[in-house]
Coordinates of C-alpha atoms in Angstrom, one line a residue:
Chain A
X1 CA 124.1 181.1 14.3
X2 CA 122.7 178.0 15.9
X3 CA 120.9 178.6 19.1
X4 CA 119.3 175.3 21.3
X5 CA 116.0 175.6 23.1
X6 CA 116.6 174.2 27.3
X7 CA 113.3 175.2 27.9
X8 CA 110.2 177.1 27.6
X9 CA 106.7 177.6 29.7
X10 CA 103.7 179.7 28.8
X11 CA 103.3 182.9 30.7
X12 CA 100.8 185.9 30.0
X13 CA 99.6 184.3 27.1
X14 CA 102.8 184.6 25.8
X15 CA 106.3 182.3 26.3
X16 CA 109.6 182.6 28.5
X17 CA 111.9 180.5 26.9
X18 CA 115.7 180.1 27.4
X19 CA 118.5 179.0 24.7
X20 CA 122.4 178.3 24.5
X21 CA 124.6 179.2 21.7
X22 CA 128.2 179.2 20.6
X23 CA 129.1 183.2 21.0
X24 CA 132.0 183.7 18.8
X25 CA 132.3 187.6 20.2
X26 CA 132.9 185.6 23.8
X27 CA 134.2 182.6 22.5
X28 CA 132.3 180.7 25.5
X29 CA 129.2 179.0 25.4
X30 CA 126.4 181.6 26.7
X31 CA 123.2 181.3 27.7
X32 CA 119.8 184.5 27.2
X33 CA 115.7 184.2 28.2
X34 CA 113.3 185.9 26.0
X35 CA 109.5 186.6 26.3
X36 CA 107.5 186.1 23.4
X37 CA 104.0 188.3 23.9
X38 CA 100.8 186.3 22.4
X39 CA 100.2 186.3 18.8
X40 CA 103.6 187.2 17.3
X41 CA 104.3 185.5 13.8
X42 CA 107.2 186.8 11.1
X43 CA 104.0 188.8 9.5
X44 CA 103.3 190.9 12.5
X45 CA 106.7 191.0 14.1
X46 CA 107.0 193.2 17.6
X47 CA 109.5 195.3 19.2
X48 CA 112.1 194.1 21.9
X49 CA 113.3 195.2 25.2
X50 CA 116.5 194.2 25.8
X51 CA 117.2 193.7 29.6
X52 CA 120.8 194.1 31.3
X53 CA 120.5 192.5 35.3
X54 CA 123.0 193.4 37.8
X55 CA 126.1 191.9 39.6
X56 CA 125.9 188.0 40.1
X57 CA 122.9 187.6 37.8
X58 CA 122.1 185.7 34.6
X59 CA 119.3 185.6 32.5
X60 CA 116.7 184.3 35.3
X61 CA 116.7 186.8 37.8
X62 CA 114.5 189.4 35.9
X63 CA 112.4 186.9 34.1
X64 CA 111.5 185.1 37.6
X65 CA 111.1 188.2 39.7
X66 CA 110.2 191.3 37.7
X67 CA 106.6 190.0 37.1
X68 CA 106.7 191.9 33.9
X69 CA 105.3 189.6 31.7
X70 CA 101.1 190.8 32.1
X71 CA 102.0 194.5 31.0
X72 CA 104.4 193.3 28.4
X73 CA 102.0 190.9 26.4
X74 CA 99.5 193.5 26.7
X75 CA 101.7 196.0 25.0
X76 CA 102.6 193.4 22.5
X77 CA 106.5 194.1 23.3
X78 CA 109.5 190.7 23.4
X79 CA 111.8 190.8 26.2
X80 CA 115.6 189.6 25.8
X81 CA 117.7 188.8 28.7
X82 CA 121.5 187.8 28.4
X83 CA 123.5 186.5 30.4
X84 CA 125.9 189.2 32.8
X85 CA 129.2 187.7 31.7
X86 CA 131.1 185.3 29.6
X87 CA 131.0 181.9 31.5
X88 CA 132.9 178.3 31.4
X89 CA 135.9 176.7 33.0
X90 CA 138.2 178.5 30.5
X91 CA 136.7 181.9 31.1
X92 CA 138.7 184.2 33.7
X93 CA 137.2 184.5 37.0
X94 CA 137.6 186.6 40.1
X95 CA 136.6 185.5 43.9
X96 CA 134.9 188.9 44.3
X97 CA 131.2 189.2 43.5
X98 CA 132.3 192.3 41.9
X99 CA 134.5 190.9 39.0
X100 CA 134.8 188.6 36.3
X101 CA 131.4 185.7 35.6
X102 CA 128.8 187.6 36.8
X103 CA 130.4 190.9 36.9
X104 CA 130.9 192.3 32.7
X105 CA 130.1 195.4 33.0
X106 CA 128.8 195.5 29.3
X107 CA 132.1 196.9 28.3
X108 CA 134.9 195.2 26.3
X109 CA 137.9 194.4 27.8
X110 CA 141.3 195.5 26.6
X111 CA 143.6 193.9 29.7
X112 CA 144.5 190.3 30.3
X113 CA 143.4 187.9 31.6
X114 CA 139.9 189.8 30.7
X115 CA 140.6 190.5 27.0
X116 CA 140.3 187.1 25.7
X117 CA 136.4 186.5 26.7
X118 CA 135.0 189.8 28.2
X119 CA 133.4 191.5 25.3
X120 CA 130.1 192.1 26.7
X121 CA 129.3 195.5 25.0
X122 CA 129.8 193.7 21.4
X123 CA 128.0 191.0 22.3
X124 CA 125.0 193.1 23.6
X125 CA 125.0 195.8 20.9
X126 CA 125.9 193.2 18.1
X127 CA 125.7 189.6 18.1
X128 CA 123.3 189.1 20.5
X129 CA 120.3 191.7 18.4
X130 CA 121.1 190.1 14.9
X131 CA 120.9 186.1 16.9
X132 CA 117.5 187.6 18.3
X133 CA 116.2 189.3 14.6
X134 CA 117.2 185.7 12.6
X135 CA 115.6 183.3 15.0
X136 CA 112.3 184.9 16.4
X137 CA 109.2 187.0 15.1
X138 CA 110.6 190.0 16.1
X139 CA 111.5 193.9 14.2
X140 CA 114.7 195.3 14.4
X141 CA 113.3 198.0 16.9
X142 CA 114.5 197.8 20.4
X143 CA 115.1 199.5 23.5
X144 CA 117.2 198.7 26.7
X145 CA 116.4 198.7 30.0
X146 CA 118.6 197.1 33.8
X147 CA 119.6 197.3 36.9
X148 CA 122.8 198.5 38.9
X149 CA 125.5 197.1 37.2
X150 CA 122.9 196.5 34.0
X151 CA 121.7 199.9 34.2
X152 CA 125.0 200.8 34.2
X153 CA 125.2 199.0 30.8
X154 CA 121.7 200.2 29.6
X155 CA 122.5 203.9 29.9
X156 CA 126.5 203.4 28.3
X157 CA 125.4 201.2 25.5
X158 CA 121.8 203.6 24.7
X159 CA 123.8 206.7 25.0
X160 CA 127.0 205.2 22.4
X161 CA 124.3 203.6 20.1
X162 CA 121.7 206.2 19.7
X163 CA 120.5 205.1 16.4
X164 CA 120.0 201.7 17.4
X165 CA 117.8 202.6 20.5
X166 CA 114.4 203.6 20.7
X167 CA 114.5 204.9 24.5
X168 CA 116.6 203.7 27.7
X169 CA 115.8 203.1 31.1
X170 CA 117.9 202.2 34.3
X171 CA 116.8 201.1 37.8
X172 CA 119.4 201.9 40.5
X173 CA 121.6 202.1 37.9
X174 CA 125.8 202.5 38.5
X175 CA 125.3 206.5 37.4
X176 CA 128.8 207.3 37.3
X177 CA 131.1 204.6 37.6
X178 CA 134.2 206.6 37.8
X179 CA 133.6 207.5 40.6
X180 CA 132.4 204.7 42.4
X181 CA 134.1 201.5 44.0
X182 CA 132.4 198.9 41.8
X183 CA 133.3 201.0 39.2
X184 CA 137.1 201.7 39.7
X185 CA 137.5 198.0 40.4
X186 CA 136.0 197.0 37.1
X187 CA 137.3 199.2 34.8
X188 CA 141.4 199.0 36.6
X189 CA 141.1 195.8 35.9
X190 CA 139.3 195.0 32.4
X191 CA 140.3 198.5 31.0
X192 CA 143.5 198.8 32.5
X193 CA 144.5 202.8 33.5
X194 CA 143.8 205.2 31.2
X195 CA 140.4 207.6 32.3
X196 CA 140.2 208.3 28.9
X197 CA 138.6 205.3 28.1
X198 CA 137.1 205.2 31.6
X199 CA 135.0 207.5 30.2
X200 CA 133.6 206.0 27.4
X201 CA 131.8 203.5 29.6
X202 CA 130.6 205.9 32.2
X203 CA 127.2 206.7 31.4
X204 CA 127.5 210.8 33.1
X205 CA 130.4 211.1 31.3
X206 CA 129.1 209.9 28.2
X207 CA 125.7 212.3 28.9
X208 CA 128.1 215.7 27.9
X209 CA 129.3 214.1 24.8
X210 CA 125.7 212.8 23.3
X211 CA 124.9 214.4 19.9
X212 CA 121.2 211.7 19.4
X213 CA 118.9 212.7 22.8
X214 CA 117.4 209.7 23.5
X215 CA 114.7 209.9 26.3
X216 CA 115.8 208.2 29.3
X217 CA 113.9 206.9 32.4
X218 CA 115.6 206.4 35.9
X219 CA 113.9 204.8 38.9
X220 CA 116.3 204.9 42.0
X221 CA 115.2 204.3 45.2
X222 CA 116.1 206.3 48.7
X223 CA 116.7 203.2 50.8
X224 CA 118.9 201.4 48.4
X225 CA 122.0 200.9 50.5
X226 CA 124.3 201.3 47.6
X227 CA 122.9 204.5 46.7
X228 CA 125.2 207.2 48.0
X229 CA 128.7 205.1 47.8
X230 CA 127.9 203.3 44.3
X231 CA 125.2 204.7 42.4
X232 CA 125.4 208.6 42.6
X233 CA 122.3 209.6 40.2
X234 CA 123.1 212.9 41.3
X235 CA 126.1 213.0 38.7
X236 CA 123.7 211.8 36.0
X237 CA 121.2 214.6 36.7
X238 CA 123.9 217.3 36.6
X239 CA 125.1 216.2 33.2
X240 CA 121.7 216.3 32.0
X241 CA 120.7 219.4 33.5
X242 CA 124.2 220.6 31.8
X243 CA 123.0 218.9 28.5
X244 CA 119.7 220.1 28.6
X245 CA 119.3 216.0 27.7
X246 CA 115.5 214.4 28.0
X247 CA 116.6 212.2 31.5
X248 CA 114.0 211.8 34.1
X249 CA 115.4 210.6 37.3
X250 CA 112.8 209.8 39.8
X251 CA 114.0 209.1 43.4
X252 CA 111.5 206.7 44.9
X253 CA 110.8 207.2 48.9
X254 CA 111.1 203.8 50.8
X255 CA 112.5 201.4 48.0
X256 CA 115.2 199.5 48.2
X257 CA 117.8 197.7 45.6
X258 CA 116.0 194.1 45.2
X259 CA 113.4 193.3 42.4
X260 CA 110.6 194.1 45.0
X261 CA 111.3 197.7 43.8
X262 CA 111.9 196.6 40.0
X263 CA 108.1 194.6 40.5
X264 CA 107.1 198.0 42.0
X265 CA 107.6 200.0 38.7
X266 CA 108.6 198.1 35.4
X267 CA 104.8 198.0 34.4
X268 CA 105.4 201.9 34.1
X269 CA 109.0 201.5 32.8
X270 CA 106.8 199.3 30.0
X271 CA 104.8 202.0 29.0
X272 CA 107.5 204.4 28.9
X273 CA 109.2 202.2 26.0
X274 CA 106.0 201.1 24.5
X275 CA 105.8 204.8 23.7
X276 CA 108.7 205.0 21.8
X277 CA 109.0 201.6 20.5
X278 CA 105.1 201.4 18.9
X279 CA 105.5 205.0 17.5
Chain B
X1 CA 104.3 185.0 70.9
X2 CA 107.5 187.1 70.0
X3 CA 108.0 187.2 66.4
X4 CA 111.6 189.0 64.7
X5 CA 111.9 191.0 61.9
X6 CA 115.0 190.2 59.5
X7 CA 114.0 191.7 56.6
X8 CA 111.8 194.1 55.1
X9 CA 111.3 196.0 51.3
X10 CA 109.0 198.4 50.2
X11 CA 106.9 196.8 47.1
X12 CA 103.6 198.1 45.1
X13 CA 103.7 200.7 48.1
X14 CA 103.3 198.6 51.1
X15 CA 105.7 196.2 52.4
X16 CA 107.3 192.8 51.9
X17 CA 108.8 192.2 55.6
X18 CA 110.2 188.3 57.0
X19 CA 109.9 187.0 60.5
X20 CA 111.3 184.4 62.5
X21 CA 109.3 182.7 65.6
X22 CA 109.4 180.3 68.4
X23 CA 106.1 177.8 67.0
X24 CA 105.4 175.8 70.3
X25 CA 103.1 174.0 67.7
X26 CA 106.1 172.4 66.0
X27 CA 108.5 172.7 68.9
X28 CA 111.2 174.5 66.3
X29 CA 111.7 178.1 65.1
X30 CA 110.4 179.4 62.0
X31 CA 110.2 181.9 59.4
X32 CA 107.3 183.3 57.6
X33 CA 106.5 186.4 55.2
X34 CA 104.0 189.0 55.2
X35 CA 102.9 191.5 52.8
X36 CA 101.1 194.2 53.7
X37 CA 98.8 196.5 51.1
X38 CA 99.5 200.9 51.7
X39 CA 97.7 202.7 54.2
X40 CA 97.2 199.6 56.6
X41 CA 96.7 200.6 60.4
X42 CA 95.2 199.2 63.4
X43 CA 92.0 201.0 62.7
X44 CA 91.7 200.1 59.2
X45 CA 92.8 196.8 59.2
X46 CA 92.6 194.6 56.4
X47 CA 91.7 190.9 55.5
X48 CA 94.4 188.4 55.1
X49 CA 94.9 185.5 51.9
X50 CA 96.8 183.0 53.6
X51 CA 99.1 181.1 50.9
X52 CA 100.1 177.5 50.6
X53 CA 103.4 177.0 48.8
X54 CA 105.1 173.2 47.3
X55 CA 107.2 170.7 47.9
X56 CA 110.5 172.0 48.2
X57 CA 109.7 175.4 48.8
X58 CA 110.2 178.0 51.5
X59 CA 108.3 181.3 52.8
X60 CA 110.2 182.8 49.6
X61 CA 108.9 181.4 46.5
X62 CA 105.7 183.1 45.8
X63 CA 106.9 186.3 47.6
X64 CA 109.4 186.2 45.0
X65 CA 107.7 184.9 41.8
X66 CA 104.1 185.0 42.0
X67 CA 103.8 188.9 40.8
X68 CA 101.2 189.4 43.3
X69 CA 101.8 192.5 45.0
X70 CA 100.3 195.3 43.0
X71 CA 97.1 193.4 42.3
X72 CA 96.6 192.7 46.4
X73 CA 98.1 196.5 47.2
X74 CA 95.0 197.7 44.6
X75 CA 92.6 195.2 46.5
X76 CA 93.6 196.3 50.0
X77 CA 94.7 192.3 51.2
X78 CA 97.6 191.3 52.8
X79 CA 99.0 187.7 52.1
X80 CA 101.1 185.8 54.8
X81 CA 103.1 183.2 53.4
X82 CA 104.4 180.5 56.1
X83 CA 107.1 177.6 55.1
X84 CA 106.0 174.2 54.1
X85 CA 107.0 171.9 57.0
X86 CA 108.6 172.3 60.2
X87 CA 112.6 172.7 60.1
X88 CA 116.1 172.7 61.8
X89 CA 118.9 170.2 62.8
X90 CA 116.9 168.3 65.6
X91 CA 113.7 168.1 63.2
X92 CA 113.3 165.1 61.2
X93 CA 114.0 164.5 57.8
X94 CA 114.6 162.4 54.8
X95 CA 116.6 161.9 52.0
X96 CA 113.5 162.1 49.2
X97 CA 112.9 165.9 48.0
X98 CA 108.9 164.7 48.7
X99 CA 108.9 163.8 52.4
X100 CA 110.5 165.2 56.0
X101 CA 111.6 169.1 55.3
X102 CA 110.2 171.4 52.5
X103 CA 107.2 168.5 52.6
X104 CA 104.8 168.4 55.5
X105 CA 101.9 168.1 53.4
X106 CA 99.7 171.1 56.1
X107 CA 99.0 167.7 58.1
X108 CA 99.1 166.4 61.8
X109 CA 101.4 163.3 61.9
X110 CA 100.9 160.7 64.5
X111 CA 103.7 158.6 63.3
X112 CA 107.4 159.0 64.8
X113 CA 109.8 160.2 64.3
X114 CA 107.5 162.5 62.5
X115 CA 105.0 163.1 65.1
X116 CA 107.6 165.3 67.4
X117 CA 107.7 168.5 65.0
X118 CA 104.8 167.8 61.7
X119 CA 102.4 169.5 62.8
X120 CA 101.4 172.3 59.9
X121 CA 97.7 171.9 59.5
X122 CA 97.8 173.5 63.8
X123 CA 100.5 176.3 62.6
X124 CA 98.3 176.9 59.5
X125 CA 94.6 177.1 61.2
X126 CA 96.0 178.0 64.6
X127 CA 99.4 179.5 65.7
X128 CA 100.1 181.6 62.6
X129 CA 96.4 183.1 62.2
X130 CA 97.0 183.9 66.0
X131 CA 100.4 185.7 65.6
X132 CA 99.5 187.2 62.5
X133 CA 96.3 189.0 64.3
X134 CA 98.1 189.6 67.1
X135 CA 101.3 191.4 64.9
X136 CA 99.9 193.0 62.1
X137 CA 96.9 195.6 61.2
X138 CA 94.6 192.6 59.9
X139 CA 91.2 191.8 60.5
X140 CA 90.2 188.1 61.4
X141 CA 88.5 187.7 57.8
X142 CA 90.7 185.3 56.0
X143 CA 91.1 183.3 52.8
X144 CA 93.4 180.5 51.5
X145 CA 95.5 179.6 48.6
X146 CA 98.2 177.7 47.6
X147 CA 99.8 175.5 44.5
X148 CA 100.6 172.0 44.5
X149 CA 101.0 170.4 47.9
X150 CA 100.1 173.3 49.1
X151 CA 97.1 173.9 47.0
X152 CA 96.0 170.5 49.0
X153 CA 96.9 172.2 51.9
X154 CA 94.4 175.2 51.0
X155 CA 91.6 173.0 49.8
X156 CA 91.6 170.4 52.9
X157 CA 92.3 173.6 55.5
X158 CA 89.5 175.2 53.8
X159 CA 87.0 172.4 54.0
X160 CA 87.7 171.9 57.2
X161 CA 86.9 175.0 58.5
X162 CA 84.9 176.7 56.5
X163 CA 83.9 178.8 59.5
X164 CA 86.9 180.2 59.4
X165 CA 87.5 181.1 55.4
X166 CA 85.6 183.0 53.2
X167 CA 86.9 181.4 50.2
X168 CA 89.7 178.3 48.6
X169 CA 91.6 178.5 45.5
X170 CA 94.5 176.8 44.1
X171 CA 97.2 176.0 41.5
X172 CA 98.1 172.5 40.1
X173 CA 96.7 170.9 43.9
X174 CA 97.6 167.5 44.6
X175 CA 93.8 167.0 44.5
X176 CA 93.3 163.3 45.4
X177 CA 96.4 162.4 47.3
X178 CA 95.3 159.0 48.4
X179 CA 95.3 157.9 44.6
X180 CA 99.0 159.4 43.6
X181 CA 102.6 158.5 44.6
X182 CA 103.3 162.2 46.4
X183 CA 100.7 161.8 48.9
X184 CA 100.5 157.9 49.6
X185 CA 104.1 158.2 50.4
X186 CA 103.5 161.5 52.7
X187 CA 100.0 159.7 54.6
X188 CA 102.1 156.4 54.9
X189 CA 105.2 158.3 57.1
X190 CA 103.3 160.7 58.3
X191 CA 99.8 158.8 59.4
X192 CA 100.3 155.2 59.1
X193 CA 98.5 152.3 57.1
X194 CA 94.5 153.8 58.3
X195 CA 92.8 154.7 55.1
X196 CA 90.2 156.6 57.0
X197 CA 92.8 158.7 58.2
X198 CA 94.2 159.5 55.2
X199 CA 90.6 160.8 53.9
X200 CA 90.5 163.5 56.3
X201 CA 93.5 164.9 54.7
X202 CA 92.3 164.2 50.8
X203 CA 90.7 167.1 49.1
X204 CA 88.2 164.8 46.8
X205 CA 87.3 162.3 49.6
X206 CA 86.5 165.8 52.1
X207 CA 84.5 167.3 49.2
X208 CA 81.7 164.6 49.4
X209 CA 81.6 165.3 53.6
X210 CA 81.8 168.8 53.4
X211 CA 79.2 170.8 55.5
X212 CA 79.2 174.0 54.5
X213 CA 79.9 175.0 50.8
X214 CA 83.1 177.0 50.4
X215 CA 83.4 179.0 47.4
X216 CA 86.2 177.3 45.1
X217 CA 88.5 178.0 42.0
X218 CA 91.2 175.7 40.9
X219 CA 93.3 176.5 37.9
X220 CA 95.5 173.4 36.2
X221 CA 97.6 173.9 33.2
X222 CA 97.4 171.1 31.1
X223 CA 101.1 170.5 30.0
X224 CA 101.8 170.0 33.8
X225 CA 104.0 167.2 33.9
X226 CA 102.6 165.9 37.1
X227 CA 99.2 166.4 35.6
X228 CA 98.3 162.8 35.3
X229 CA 100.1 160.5 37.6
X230 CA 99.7 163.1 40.5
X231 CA 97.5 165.7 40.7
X232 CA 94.5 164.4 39.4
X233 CA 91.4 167.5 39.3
X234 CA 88.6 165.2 37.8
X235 CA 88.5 163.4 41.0
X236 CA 88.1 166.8 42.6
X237 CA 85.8 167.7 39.7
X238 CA 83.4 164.4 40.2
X239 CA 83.3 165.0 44.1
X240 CA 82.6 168.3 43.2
X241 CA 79.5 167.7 40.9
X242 CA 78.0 164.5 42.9
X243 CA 77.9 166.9 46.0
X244 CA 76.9 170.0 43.9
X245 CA 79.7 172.5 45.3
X246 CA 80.5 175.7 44.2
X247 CA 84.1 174.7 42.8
X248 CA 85.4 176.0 39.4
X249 CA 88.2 173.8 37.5
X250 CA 89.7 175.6 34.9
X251 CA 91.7 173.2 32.7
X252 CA 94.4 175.7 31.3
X253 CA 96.2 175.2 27.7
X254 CA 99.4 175.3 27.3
X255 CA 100.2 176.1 30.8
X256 CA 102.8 173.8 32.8
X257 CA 103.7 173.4 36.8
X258 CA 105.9 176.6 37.2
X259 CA 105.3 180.1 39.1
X260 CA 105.2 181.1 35.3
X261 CA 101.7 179.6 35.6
X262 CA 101.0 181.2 38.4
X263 CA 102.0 184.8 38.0
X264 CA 99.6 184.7 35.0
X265 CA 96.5 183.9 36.7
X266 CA 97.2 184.9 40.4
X267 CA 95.3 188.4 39.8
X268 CA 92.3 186.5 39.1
X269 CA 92.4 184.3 42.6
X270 CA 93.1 188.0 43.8
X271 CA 90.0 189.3 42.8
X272 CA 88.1 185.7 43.3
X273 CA 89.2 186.2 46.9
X274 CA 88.7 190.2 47.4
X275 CA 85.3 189.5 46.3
X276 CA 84.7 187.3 49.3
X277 CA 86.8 189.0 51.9
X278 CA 85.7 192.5 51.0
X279 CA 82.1 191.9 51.1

């Protein structure tokens, strides 16, 4: 497990710094960003927060624009970001936004061309945690935290991994995929036909079948323009009001999709995991 | 003075919002950014921290990366963001990322074909401030920041006319231009071969004229890579103590060139600057 620094600049006190590794659960080269909080070492190792971003992102987009780096080093909690997709010349691609690099969908695919590189949900839950816990002063606690498509992914992989997860949280995050356009395209084409299995990456879905109740923060705002066609928190407040689950879902008047809102509130989405994960 | 909206977010509870312009000052159309702190109105209005980006950059770049928002929304100041040099088809360029577009150094040229459109140091002390007031809920009371060229931008704009701001910081500033590659390329297109013109527009050299006595803070990482060759803050430094100004340097470890840098001290320059404009 051989991982190359490309670069690294001081921040908070602490250090962004992004590598590249050979994945073998992708079989492509793939690329992640972690913040380091000040005065980490192997003897006093901290928690991480492992951040999912949304469609046509990689590992930059939260690190440059979330500005959560002051509340983070304060709380003394590492930050990993991976990429959204498997990635190269030889990977399978799509001209939609919507599909293939940049599009995952933290899930693993079962179709072709998709099967052969789109494992996304292994490489977050697996690969990429133990690459993390062998190269940097960090504990084996985490939580998970993103956005749209990534909180899509936070609340799926949280909710199948309970024991592995401290807390989730989701902005804006795909709430029911299903039933949703970005969804349907996804899953027809990476998880081929069956709902069945549909449903084991749909995070209301997955909601009525969770034994572990994990606490779970969602920040959605009322302007997003992909709320009421793509998002639907309403179905993810149903099956938690049907679950009697610990889900907050807190609609935010005036904020829109971009990481203005995600600046707005991931100091408090922080503090919410710094709860859980310094407990 | 017609300014139009084309796009606005909702962040730290005020507003992000972007405007293009006719500027009969640099005889193109422009774009700048605004944010504005909650509860703003024509009869409260606030003070404004006018901010100075780099070479290469655009209106966008510390909107995006700076993480400044909830620190000015808690301070009650709006920041207003212009580009870095004039732009557009019929406006003169060059090939060099350091000269023409993305690099008017907030300078008056006199030299064609340079002298038609580069005119920033106007739009910075007098169109924008004017469409700004005339816009927005702000007062006249008015800072300046910036990083890089633009942190020469705020520190020679702010020397300049120190009856118009109540206080200069700034990031990694180009600090003695005359002495480094950047800004004897810019002054020779821009102004010609007259070294007296070229101290008008040097921070160190307007130091030991300056009238009035500014309050300033300058933060410099010191793994900048431009550190040595072209920024240069112990010229600034030596100006600073033969004329006994009020400037702070803080030499910062570890710290490099990036928004990285700046997103970890900009709350300070926020609260060096609310200090003045709030008083």
């Amino acid at each position: 497990m051989t991982i190359e620094n490309i670069s690294q600049a001081k921040v908070a006190g602490g250090w962004h710094k992004q590598y590249t590794h050979r994945s073998s659960t992708l079989n492509c080269d793939m690329r992640f960003a972690i913040f380091l909080p000040p005065n980490v070492s192997k003897s006093s190792p901290v928690p991480v927060l492992y951040w999912l971003s949304g469609l046509t992102c990689t590992d930059e987009n939260f690190m440059q624009k979330a500005g959560a780096f002051q509340r983070a080093a304060e709380l003394g909690i590492a930050i990993v970001a991976p990429d959204t997709s498997p990635r190269g010349d030889e990977v399978a691609d799509d001209e939609g936004y919507d599909l293939g690099q940049g599009a995952g969908f933290y899930l693993n695919a079962t179709q072709a061309p998709w099967s052969q590189h789109y494992h996304m949900y292994d490489y977050v839950t697996q690969e990429l945690p133990a690459l993390i816990e062998a190269n940097f002063p960090v504990s084996s606690i985490k939580s998970i935290s993103g956005h749209s498509m990534g909180g899509h992914g936070a609340l799926t992989i949280g909710l199948k991994n309970a024991d592995s997860y401290r807390s989730i949280s989701a902005f804006s995050p795909i709430s029911n995929p299903m039933q949703a356009p970005w969804g349907q395209k996804a899953f027809q084409a990476y998880l081929g036909s069956d709902f069945e299995t549909w449903k084991q990456y749909d995070a209301s879905e997955l909601l009525k079948q969770a034994q572990a109740k994990l606490p779970i923060l969602v920040d959605q705002g009322d302007a997003d323009n992909f709320l009421v066609e793509q998002l639907k928190p309403e179905a993810l407040q149903a099956a938690a009001k049907a679950h009697d689950s610990d889900v907050e879902v807190r609609i935010q008047p005036g904020y829109d999709h971009s990481y203005y809102f995600i600046s707005s509130f991931i100091g408090e989405h922080l503090e919410f995991h710094a709860a859980y994960l310094n407990q």
